[in-house]
PDB file of C-alpha atoms and ligand atoms in Angstrom:
ATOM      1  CA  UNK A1346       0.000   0.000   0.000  1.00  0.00           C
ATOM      2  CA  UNK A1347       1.439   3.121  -1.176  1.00  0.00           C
ATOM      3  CA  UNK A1348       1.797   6.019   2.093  1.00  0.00           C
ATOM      4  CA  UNK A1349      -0.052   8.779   1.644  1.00  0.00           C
ATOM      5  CA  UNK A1350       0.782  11.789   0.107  1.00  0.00           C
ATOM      6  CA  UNK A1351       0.715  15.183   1.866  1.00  0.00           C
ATOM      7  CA  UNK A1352       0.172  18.042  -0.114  1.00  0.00           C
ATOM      8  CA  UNK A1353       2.540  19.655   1.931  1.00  0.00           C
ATOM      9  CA  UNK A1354       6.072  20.312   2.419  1.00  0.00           C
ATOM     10  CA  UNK A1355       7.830  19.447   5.263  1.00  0.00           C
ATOM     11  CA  UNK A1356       8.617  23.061   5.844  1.00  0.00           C
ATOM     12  CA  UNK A1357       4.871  24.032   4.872  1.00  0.00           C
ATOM     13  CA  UNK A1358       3.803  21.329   7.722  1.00  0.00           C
ATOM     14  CA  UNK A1359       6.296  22.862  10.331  1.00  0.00           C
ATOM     15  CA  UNK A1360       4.549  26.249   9.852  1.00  0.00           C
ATOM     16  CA  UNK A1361       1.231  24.485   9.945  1.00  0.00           C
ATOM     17  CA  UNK A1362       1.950  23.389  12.960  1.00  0.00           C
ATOM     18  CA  UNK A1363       3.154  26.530  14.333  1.00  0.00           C
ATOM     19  CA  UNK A1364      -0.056  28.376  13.413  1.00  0.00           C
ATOM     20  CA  UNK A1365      -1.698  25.892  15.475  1.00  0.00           C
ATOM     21  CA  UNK A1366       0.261  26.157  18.415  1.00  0.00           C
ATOM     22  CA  UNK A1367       2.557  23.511  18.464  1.00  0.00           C
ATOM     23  CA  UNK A1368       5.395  24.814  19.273  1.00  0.00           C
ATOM     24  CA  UNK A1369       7.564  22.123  21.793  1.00  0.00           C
ATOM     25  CA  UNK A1370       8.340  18.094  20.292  1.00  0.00           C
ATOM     26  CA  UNK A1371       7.272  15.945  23.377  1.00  0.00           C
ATOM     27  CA  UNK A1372       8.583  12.348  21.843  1.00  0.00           C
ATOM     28  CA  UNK A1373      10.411  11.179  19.115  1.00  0.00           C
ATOM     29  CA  UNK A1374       7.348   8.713  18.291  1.00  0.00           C
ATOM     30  CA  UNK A1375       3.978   9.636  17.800  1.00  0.00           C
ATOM     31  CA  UNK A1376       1.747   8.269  20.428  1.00  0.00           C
ATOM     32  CA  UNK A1377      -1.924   7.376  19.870  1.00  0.00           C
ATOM     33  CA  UNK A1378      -3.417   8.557  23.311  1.00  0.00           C
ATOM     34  CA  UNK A1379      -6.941   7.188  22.468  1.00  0.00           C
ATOM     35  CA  UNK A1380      -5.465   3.352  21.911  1.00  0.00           C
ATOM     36  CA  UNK A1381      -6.747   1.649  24.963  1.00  0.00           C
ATOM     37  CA  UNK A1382      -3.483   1.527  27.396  1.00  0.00           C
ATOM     38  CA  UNK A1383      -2.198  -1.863  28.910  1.00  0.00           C
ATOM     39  CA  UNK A1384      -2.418  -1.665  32.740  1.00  0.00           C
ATOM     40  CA  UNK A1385       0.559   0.465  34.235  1.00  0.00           C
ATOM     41  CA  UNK A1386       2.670  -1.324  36.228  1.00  0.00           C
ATOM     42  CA  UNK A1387       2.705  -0.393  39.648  1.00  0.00           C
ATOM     43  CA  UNK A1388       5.607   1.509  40.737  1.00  0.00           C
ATOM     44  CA  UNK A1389       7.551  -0.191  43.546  1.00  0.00           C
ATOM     45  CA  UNK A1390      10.446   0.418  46.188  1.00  0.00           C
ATOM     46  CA  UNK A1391      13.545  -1.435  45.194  1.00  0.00           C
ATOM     47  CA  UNK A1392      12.767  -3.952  47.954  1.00  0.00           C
ATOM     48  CA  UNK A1393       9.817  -4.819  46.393  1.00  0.00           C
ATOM     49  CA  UNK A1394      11.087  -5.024  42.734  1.00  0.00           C
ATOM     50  CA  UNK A1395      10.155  -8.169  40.701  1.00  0.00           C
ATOM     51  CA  UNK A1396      11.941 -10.812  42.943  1.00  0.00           C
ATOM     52  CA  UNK A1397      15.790 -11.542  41.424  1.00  0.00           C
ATOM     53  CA  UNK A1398      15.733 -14.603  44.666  1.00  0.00           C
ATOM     54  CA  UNK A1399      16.110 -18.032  44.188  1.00  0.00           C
ATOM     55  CA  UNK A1400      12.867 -19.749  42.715  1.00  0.00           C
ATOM     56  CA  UNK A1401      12.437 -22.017  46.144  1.00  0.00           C
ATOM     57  CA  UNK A1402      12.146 -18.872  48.411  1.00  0.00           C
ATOM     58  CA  UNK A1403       8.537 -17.584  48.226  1.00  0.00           C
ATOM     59  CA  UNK A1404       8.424 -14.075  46.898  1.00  0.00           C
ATOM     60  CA  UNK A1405       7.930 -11.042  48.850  1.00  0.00           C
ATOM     61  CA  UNK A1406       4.550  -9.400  48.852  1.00  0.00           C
ATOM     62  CA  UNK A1407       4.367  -5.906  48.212  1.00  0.00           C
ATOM     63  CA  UNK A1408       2.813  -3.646  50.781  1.00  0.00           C
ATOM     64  CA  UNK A1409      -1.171  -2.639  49.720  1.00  0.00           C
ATOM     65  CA  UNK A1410      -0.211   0.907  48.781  1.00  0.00           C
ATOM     66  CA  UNK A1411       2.508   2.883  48.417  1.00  0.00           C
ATOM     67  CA  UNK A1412       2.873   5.849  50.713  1.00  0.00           C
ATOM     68  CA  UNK A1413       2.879   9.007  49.027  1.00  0.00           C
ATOM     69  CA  UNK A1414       3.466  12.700  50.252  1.00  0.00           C
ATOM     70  CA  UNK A1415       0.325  14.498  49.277  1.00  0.00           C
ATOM     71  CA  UNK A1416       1.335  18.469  47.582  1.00  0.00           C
ATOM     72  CA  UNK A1417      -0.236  20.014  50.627  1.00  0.00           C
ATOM     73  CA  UNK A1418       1.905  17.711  53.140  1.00  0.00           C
ATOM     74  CA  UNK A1419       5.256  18.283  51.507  1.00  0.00           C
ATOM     75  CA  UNK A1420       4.574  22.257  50.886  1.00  0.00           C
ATOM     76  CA  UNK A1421       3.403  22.802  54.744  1.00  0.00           C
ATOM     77  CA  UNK A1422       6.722  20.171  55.902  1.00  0.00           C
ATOM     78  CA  UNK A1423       8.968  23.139  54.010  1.00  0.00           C
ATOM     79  CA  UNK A1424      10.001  25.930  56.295  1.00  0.00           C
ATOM     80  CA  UNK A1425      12.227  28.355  53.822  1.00  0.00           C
ATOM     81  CA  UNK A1426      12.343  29.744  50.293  1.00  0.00           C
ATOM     82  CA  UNK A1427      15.186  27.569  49.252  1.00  0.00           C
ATOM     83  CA  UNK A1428      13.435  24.220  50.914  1.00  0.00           C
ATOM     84  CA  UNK A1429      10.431  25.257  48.859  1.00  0.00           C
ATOM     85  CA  UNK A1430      12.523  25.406  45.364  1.00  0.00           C
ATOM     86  CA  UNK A1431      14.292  21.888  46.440  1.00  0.00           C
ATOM     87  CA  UNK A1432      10.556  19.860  47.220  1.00  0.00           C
ATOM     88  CA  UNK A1433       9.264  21.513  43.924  1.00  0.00           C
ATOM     89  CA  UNK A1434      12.698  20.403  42.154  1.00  0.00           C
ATOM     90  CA  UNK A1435      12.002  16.969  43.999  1.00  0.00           C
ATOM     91  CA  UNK A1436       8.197  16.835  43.289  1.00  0.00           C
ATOM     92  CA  UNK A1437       6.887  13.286  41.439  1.00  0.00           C
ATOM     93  CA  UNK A1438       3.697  12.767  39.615  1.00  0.00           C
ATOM     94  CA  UNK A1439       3.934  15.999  37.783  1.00  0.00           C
ATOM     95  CA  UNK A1440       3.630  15.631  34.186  1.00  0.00           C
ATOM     96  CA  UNK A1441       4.332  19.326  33.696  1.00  0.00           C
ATOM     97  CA  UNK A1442       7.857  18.637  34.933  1.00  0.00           C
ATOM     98  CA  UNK A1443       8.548  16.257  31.775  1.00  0.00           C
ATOM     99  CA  UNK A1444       7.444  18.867  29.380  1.00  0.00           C
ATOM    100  CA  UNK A1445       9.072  21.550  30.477  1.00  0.00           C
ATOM    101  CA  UNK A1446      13.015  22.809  30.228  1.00  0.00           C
ATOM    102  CA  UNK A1447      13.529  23.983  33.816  1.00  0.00           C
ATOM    103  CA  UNK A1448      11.517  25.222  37.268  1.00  0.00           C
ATOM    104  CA  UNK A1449      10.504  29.033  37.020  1.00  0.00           C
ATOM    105  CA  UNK A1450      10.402  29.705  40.923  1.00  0.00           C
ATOM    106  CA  UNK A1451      10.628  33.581  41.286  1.00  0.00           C
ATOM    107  CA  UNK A1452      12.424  36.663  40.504  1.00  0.00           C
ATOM    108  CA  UNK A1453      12.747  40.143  42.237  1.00  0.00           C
ATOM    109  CA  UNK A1454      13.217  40.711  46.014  1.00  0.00           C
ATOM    110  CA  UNK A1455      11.653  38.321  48.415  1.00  0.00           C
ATOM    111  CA  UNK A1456      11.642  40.452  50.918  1.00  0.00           C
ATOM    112  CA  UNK A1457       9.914  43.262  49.345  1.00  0.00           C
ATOM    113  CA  UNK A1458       6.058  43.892  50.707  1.00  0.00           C
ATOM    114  CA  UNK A1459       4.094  43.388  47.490  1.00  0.00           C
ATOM    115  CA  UNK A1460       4.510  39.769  45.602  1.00  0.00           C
ATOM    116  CA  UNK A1461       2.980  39.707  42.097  1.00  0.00           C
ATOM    117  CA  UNK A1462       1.808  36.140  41.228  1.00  0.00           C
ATOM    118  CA  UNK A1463       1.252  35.323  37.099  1.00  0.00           C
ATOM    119  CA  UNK A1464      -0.397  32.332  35.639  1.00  0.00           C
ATOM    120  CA  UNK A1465       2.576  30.278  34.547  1.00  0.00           C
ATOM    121  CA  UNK A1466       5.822  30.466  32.635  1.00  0.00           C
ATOM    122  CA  UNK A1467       5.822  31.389  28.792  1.00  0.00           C
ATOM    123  CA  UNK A1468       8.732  30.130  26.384  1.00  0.00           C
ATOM    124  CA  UNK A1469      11.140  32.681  27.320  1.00  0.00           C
ATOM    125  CA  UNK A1470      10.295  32.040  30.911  1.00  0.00           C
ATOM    126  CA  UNK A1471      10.819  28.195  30.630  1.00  0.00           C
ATOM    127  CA  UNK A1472      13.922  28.946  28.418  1.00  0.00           C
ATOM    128  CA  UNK A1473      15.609  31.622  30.805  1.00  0.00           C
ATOM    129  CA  UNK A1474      14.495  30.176  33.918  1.00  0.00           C
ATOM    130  CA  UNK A1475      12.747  33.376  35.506  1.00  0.00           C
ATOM    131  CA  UNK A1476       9.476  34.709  35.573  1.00  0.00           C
ATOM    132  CA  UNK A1477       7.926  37.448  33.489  1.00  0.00           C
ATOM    133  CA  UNK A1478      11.185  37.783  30.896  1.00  0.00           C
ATOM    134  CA  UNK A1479       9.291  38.106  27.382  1.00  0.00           C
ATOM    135  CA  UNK A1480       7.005  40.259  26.040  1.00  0.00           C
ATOM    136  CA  UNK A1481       4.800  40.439  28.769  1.00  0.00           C
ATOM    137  CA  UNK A1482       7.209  40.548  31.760  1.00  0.00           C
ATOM    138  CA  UNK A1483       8.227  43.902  29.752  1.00  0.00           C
ATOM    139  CA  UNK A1484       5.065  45.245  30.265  1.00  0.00           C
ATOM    140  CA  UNK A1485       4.622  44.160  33.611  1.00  0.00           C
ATOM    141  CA  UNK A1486       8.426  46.204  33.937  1.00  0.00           C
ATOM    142  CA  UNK A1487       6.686  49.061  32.814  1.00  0.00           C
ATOM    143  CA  UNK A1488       3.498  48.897  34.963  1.00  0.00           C
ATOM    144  CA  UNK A1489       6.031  48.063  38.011  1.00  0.00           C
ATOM    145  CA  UNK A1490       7.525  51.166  36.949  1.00  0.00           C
ATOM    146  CA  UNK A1491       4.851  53.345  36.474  1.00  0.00           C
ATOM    147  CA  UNK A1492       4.403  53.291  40.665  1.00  0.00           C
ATOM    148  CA  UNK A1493       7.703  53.173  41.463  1.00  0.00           C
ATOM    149  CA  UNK A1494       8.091  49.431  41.576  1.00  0.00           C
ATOM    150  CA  UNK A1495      10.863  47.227  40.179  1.00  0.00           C
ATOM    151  CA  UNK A1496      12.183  43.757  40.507  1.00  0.00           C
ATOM    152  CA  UNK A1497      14.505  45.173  43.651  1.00  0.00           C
ATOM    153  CA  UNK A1498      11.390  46.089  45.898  1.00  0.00           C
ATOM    154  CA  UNK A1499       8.681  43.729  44.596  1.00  0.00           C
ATOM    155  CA  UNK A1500       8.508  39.915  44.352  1.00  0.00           C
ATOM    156  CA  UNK A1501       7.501  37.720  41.355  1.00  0.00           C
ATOM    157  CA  UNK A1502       6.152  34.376  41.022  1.00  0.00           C
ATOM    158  CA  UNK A1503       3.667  32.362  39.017  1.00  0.00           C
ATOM    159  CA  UNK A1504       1.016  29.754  40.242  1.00  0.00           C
ATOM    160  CA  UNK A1505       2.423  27.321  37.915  1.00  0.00           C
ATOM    161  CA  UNK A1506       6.257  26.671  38.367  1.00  0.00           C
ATOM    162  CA  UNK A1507       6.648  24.974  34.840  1.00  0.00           C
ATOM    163  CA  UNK A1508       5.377  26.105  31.302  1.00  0.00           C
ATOM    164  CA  UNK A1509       1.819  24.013  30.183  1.00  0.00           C
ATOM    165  CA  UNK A1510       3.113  22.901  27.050  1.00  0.00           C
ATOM    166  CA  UNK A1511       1.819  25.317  23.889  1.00  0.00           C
ATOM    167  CA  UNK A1512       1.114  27.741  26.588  1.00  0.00           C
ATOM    168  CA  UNK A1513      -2.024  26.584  26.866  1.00  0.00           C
ATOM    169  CA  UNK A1514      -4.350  26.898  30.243  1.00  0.00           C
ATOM    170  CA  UNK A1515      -3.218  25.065  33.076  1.00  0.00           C
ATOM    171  CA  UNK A1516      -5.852  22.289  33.613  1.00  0.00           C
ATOM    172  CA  UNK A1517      -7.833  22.345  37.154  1.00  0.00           C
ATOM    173  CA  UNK A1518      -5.741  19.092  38.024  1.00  0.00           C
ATOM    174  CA  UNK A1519      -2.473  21.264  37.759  1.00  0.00           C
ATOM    175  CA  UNK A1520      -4.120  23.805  39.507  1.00  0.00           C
ATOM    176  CA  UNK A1521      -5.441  22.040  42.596  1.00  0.00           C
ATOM    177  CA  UNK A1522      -1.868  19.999  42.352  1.00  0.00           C
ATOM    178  CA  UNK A1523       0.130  23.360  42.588  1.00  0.00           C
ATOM    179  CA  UNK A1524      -1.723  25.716  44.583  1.00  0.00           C
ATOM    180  CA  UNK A1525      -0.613  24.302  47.878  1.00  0.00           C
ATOM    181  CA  UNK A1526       3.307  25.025  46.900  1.00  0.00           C
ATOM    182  CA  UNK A1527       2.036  28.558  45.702  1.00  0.00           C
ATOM    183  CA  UNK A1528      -0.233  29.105  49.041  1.00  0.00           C
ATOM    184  CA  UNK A1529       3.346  28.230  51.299  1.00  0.00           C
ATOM    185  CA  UNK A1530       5.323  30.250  49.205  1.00  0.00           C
ATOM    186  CA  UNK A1531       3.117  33.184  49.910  1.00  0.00           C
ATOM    187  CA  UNK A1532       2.915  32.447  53.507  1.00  0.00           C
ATOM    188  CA  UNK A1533       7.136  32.165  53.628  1.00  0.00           C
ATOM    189  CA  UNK A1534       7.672  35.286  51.276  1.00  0.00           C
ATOM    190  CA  UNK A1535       4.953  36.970  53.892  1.00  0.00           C
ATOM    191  CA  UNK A1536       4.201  39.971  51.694  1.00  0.00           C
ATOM    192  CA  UNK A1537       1.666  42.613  52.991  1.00  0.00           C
ATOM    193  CA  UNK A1538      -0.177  42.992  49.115  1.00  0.00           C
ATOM    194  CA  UNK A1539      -0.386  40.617  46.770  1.00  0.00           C
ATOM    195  CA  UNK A1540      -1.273  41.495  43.383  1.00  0.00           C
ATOM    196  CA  UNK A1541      -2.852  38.495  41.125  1.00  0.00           C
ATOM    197  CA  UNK A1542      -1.982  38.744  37.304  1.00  0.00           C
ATOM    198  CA  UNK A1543      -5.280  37.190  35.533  1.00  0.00           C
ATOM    199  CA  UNK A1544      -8.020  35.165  36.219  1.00  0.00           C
ATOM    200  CA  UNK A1545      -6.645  32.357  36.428  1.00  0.00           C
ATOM    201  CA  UNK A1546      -4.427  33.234  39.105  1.00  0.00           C
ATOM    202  CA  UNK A1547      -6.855  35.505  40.766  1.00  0.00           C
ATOM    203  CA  UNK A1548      -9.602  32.585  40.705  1.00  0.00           C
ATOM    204  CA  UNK A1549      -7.404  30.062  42.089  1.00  0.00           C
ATOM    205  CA  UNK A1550      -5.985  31.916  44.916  1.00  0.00           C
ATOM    206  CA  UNK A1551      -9.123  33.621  46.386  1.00  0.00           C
ATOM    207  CA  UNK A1552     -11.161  30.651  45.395  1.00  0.00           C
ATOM    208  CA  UNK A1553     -13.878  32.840  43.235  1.00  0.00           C
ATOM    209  CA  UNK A1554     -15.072  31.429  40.397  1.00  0.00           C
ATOM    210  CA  UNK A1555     -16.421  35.019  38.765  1.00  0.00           C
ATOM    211  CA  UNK A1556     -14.167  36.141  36.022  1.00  0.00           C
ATOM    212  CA  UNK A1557     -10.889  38.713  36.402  1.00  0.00           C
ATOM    213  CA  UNK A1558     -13.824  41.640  34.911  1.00  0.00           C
ATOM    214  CA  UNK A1559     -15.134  41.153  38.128  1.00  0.00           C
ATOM    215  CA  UNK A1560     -12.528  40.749  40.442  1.00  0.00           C
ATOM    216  CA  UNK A1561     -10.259  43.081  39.267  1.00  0.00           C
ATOM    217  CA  UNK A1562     -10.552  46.554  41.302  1.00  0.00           C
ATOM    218  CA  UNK A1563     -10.686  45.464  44.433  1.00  0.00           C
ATOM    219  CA  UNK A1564      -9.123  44.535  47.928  1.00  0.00           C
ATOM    220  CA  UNK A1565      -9.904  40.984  48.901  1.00  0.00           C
ATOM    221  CA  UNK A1566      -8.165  39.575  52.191  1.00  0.00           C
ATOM    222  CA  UNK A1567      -6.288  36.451  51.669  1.00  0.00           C
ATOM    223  CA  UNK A1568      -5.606  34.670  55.092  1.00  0.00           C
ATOM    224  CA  UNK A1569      -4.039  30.800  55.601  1.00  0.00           C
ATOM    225  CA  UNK A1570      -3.212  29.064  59.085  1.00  0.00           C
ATOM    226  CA  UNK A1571       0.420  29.861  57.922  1.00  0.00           C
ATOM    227  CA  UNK A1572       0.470  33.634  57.870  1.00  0.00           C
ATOM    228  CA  UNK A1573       0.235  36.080  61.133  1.00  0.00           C
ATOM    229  CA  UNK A1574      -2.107  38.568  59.418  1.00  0.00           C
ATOM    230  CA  UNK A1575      -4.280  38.690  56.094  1.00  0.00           C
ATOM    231  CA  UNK A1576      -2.524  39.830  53.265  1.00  0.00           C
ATOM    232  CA  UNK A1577      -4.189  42.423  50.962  1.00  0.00           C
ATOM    233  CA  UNK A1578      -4.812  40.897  47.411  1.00  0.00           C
ATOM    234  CA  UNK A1579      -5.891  42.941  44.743  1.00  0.00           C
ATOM    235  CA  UNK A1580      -6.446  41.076  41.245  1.00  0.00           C
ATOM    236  CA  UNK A1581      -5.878  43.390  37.464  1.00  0.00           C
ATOM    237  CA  UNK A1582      -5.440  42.523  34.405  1.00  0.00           C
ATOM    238  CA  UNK A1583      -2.559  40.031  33.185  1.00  0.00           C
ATOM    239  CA  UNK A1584      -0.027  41.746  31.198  1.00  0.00           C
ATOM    240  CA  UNK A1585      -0.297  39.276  28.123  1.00  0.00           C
ATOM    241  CA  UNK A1586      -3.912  39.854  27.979  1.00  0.00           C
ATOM    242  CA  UNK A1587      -3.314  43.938  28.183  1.00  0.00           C
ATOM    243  CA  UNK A1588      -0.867  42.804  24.641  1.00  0.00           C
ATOM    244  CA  UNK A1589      -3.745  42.016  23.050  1.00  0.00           C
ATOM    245  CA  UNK A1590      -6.482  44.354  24.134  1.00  0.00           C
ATOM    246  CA  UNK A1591      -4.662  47.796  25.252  1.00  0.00           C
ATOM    247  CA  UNK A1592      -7.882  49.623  25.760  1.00  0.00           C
ATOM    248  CA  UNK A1593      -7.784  47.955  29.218  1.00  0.00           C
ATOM    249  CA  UNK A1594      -5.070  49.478  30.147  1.00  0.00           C
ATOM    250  CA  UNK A1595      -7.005  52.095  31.095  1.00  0.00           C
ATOM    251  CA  UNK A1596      -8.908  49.641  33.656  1.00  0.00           C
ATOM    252  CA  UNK A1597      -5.272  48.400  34.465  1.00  0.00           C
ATOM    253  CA  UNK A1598      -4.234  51.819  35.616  1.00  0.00           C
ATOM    254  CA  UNK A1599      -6.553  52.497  38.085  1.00  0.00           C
ATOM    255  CA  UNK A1600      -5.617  48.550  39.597  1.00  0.00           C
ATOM    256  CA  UNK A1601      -2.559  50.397  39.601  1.00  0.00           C
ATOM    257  CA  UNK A1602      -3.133  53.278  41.652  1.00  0.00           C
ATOM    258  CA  UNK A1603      -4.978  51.222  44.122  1.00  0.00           C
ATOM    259  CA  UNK A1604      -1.587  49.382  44.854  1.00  0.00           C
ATOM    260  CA  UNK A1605       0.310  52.588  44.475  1.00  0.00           C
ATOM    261  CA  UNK A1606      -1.956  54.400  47.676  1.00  0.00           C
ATOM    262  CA  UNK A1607      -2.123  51.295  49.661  1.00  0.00           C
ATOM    263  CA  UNK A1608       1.491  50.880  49.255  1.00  0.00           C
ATOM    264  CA  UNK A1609       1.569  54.515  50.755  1.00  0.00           C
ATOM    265  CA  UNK A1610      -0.369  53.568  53.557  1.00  0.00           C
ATOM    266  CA  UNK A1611       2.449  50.777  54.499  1.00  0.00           C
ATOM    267  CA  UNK A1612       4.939  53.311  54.245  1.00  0.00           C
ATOM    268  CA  UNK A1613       6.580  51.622  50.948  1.00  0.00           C
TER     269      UNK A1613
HETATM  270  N1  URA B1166       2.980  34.915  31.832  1.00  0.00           N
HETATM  271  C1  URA B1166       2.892  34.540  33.114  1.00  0.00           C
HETATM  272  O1  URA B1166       1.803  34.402  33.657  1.00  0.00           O
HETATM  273  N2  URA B1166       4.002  34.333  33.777  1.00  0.00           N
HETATM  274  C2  URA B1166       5.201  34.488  33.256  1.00  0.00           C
HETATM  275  O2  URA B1166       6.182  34.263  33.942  1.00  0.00           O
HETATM  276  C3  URA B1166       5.267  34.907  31.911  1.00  0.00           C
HETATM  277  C4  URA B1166       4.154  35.113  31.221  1.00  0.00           C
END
């Protein structure tokens, strides 16, 4: 049977592809997803490996279930900045991890009093290794700027650590995976604002399911068991999203001068 034809070049398919936003080679093979999959393995200790013992001695059963650190165990366990980076660095079961090139943890000063949090790395992020370094980290520059903010008296971080492949959404899963590492790393960074970039940062971390329209342009007070005090959280606009429709920026400005006068009330 002869293969089929494409109409297309190789070079013409590439730039299909690119138009429809796939951008990042996951495998060498292709993989057909739908194919019913044979039963995964389970994953087991050395100890409990496939037994390498002589065939008289009986084999050793493996324990019921494996123990596994839930995200919100290991995140709460971690009591600095640095221990925070290591469990993410350490984390299992995350299939962002495989996709991406590196962690994107923060950038800026983590002791300043306002922490920005985005949605997740882009491909300059997940390339460079920090948040908010391509296009829209220059905007967000220039809005830091704007208010006398920049990366040496604010703090930067996404809810995502890794880039979704394609930049696409993160899924709920990935969300409700994350979120505990992002909720500790608030609560050890201990800022006294925290501005959400988006909705889907903004819905995830004060757990409102109305869109960033209606968020945005207020104060919200975001408490955990981890911090001393409620931290102010105002949600605006994300930066990528002003990109593409810069009449909000008018909308984004006044976000702006909220956090500009209560970062005069603090004294910052
Ligand atoms: N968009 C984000 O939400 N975060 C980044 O770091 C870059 C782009």
């Amino acid at each position: 049977m002869n293969a089929i034809q494409s109409p297309l070049t190789p070079y013409e398919a590439l730039c299909w592809y690119l138009e429809a936003g796939v951008d990042e080679a996951v495998g060498e093979t292709p993989v057909n997803r739908f194919a019913p999959q044979p039963e995964a393995a389970p994953i087991l200790p050395p100890a409990f490996a496939k037994p390498t013992v002589a065939a008289d001695k009986p084999p050793v059963s493996p324990p019921a279930s494996r123990p596994h650190a839930s995200g919100p165990s290991i995140a709460a366990g971690v009591k600095t900045l640095d221990a925070l980076r290591e469990a993410l660095e350490a984390l299992e079961g995350c299939a962002l991890k495989t996709t991406a090139t590196q962690l994107v943890f923060a950038d800026g000063n983590p002791d300043a009093k306002v922490m920005f949090v985005g949605e997740a790395p882009g491909a300059d992020e997940d390339r460079i290794g920090r948040p908010f370094v391509g296009q829209a980290g220059k905007l967000l520059d220039k809005m830091l700027a704007s208010i006398g903010l920049d990366r040496s008296n604010a703090y930067i971080t996404n809810l995502l650590p890794w880039r979704p492949p394609g930049n696409r959404t993160p899924t709920p899963q990935e969300v409700a995976q994350l979120l505990p590492f992002l909720e500790r790393h608030i609560e050890l960074a201990d800022p006294q604002i925290l501005v959400l970039l988006g909705g889907t940062a903004a819905q995830a971390v004060l757990a409102h399911s109305e869109g960033i329209t209606k968020l945005r342009g207020k104060w919200f007070d975001y408490a955990t068991p981890g911090l001393v005090r409620p931290v102010s959280a105002l949600a605006t606009f994300h930066p990528a999203y002003l990109l593409r429709q810069p009449a909000q920026k008018r909308e984004a400005w006044r976000d702006l001068l909220m956090l500009r006068r209560k970062l005069d009330e603090i004294g910052t």
